[in-house]
Short mmCIF file of C-alpha atoms in Angstrom, two decimals:
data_model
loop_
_atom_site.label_atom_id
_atom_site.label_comp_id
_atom_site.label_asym_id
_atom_site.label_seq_id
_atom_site.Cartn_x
_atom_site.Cartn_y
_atom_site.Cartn_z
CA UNK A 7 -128.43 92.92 154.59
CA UNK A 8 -130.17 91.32 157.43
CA UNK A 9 -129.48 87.55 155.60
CA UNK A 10 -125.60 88.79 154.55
CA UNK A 11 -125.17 88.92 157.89
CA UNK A 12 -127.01 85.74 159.03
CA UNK A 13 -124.68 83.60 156.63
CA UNK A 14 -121.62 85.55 157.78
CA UNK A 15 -122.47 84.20 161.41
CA UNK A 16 -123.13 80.75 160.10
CA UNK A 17 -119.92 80.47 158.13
CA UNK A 18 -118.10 81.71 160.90
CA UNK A 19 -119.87 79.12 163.17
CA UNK A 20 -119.11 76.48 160.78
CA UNK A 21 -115.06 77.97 160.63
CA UNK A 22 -115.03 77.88 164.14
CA UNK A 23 -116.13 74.42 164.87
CA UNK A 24 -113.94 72.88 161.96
CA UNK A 25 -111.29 70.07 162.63
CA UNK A 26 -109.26 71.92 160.15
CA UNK A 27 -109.35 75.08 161.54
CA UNK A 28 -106.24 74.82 163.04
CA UNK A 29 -104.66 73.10 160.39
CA UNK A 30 -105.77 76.31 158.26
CA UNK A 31 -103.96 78.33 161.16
CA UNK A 32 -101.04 76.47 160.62
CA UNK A 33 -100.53 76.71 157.43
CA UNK A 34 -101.75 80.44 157.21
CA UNK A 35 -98.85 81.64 160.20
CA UNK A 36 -96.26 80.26 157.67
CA UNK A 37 -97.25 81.70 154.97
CA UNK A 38 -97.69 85.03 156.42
CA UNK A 39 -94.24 84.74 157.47
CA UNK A 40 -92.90 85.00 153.93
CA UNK A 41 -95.72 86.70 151.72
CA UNK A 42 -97.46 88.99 154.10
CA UNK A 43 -100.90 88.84 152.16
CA UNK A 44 -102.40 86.02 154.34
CA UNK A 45 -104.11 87.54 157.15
CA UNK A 46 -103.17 85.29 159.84
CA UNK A 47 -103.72 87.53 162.64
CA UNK A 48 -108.03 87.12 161.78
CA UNK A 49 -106.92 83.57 161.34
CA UNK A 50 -105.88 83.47 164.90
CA UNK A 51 -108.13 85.74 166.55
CA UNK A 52 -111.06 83.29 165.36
CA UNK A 53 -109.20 80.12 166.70
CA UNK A 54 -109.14 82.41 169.96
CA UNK A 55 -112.76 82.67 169.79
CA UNK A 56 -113.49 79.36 168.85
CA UNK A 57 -111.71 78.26 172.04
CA UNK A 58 -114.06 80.64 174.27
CA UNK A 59 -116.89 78.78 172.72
CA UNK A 60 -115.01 75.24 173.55
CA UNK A 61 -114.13 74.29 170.12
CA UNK A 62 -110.13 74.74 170.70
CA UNK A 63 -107.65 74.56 173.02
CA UNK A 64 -106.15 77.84 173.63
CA UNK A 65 -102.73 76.93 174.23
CA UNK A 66 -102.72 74.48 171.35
CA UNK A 67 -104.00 77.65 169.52
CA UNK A 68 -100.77 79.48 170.01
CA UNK A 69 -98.59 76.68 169.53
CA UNK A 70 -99.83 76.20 166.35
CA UNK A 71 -99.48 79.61 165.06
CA UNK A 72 -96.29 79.78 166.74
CA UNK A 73 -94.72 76.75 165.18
CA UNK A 74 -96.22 77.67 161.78
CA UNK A 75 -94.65 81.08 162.02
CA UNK A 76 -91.19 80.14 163.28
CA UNK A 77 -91.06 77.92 160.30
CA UNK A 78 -92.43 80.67 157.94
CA UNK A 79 -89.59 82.98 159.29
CA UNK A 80 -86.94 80.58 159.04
CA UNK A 81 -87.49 79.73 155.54
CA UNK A 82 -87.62 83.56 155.46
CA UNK A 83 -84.33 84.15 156.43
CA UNK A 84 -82.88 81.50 154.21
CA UNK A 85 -84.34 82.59 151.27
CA UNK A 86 -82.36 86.12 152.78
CA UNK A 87 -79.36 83.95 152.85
CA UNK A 88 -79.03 82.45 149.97
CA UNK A 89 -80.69 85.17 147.73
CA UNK A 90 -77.35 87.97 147.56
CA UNK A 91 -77.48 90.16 145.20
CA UNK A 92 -81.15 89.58 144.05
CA UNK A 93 -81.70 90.38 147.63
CA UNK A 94 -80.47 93.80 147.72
CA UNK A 95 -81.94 94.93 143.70
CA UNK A 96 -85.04 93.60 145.02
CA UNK A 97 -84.87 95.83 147.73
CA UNK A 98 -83.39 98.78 145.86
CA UNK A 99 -86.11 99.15 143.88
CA UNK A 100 -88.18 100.65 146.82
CA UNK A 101 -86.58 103.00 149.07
CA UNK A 102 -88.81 102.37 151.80
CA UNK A 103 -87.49 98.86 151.54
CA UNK A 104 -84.08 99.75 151.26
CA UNK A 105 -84.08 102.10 153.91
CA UNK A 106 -85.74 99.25 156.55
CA UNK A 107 -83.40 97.06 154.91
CA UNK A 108 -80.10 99.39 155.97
CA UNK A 109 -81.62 100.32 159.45
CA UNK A 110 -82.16 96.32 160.29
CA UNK A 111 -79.12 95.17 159.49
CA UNK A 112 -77.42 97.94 161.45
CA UNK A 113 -79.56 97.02 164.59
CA UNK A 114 -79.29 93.33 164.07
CA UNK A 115 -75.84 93.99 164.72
CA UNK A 116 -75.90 96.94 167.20
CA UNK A 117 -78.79 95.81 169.72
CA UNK A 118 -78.73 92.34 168.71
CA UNK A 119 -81.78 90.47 168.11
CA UNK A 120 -84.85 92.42 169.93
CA UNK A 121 -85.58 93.99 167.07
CA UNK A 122 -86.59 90.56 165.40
CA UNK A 123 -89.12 90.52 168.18
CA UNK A 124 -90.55 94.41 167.72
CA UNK A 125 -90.29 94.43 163.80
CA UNK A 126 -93.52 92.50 163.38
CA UNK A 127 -95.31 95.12 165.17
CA UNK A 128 -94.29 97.24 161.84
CA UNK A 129 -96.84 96.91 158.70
CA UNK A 130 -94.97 95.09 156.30
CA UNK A 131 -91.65 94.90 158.10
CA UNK A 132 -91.07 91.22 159.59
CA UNK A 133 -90.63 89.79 155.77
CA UNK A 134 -87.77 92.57 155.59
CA UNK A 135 -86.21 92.01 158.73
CA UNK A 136 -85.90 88.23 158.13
CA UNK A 137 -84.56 88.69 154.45
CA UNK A 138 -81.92 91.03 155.96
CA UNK A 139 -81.08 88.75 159.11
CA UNK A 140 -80.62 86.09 156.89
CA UNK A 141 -78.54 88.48 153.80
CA UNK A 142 -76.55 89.86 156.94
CA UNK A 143 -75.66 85.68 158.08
CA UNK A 144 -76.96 86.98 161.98
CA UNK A 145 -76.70 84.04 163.82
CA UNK A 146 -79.22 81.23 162.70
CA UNK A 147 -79.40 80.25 167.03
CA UNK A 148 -80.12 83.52 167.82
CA UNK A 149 -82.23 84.08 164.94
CA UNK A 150 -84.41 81.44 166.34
CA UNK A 151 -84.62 82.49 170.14
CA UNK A 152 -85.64 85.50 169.81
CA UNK A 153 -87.92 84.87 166.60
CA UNK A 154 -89.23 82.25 169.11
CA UNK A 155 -89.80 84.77 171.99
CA UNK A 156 -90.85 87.37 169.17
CA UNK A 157 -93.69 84.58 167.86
CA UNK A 158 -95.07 83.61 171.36
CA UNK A 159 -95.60 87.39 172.66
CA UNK A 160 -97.39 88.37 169.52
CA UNK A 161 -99.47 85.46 169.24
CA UNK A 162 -100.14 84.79 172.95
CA UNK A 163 -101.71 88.16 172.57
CA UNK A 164 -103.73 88.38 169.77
CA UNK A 165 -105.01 84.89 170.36
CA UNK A 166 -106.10 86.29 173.79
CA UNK A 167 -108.12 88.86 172.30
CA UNK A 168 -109.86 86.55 170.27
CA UNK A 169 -110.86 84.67 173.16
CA UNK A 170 -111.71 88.34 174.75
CA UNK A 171 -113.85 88.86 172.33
CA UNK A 172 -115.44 85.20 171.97
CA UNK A 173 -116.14 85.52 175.90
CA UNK A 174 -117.89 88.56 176.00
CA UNK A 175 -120.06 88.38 172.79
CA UNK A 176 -120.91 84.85 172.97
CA UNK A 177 -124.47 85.70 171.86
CA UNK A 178 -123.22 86.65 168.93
CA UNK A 179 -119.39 85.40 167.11
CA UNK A 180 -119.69 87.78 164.35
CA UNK A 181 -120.04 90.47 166.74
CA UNK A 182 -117.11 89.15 168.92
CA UNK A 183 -115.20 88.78 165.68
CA UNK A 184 -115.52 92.30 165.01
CA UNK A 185 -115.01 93.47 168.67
CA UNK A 186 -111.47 91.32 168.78
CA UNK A 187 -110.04 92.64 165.01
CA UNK A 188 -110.90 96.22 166.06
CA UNK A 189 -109.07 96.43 169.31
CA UNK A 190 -106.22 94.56 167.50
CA UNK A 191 -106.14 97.20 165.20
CA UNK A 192 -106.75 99.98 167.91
CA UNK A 193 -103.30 98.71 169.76
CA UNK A 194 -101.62 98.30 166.73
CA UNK A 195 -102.42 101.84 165.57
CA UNK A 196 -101.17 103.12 169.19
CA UNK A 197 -98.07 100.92 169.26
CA UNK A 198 -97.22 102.52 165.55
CA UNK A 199 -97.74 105.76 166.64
CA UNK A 200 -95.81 105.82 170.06
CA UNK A 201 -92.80 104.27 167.80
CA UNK A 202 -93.10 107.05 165.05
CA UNK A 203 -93.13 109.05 167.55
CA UNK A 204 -90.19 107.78 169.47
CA UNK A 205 -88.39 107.93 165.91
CA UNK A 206 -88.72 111.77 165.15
CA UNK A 207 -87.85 112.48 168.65
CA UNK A 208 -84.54 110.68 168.39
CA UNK A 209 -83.75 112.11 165.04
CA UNK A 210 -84.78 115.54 166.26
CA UNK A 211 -81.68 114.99 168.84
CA UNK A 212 -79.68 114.18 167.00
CA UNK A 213 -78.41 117.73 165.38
CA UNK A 214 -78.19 118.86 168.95
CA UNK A 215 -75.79 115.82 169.93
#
């Protein structure tokens, strides 16, 4: 166990000190953008470390996941555009999907476009939302301001916990590494729940209106 974990630091030494790391981030923020299976928020949060140990740039680690996610999201929302009916069986045959599918595109066009910049905070929702935006023909300008706003929150913050985490366990990355992922996933939990939350109490008001 002891040596699993002594290669696991080494590799992650080695990722973090790579000239292709953030090529890698780059590539993985833009991918993530249309097939969420690419964990780009890990991706991230070890650029953010990396750059407490001096390896990276911090701000050039946010650019670059920003600029490879507003490009993931706007081929996104083409493919929504172009895609019509394939679109909506594709989403039919879930109706999770279909149901995030109806509720975006009645927000896109009721609130506007804030919730292109709270839907990635939703497992599995930003891929949806971008289909739809696109499917729905939202504004492509608008689609890209507040995708851009949307991108530079969620990324100036996760890449700041990365460095969080790089800065206080600098004795040990894997550590740090661990310490970063888990709060991300502690604040993502509580920003899920206050929403669910928010959700049934609305729709719990909604008899009495």
């Amino acid at each position: 166990m002891a040596e699993l974990m002594e290669v696991a630091r080494h590799l992650l030494g080695v990722a973090m000190a790579s000239h292709w790391l953030l090529l890698i981030l780059f590539v993985a923020a833009a991918v993530d953008a249309v097939f969420p299976v690419v964990p780009s928020e890990g991706m991230v949060i070890t650029a953010g470390m990396a750059a407490a140990a001096g390896h990276q740039n911090l701000l050039l680690v946010i650019a670059v996941a920003m600029a490879g996610s507003v490009i993931g999201e706007s081929a996104c929302y083409f493919l929504g555009r172009g895609s019509g009916p394939v679109l909506h069986r594709w989403m039919k045959r879930q109706e999770r999907r279909q149901q995030l599918y109806d509720k975006v595109a009645t927000a896109l066009h009721a609130r506007g476009g804030l919730i292109l910049m709270t839907v990635r905070y939703i497992p599995g929702a930003r891929m949806v939302a971008t289909l739809t935006a696109g499917a729905t023909r939202y504004s492509f300008k608008k689609f890209l301001v507040f995708t851009f706003f949307g991108v530079t929150i969620a990324y100036t913050y996760v890449a700041l916990l990365g460095y969080l985490g790089g800065d206080a366990f600098a004795h040990d990355q894997l550590l740090g590494l661990a310490f970063s992922l888990g709060l991300a996933a502690v604040i993502g939990l509580v920003i899920e729940t206050t929403r669910r939350i928010a959700v049934k109490r609305r729709t719990a008001k909604l008899p009495a209106a």
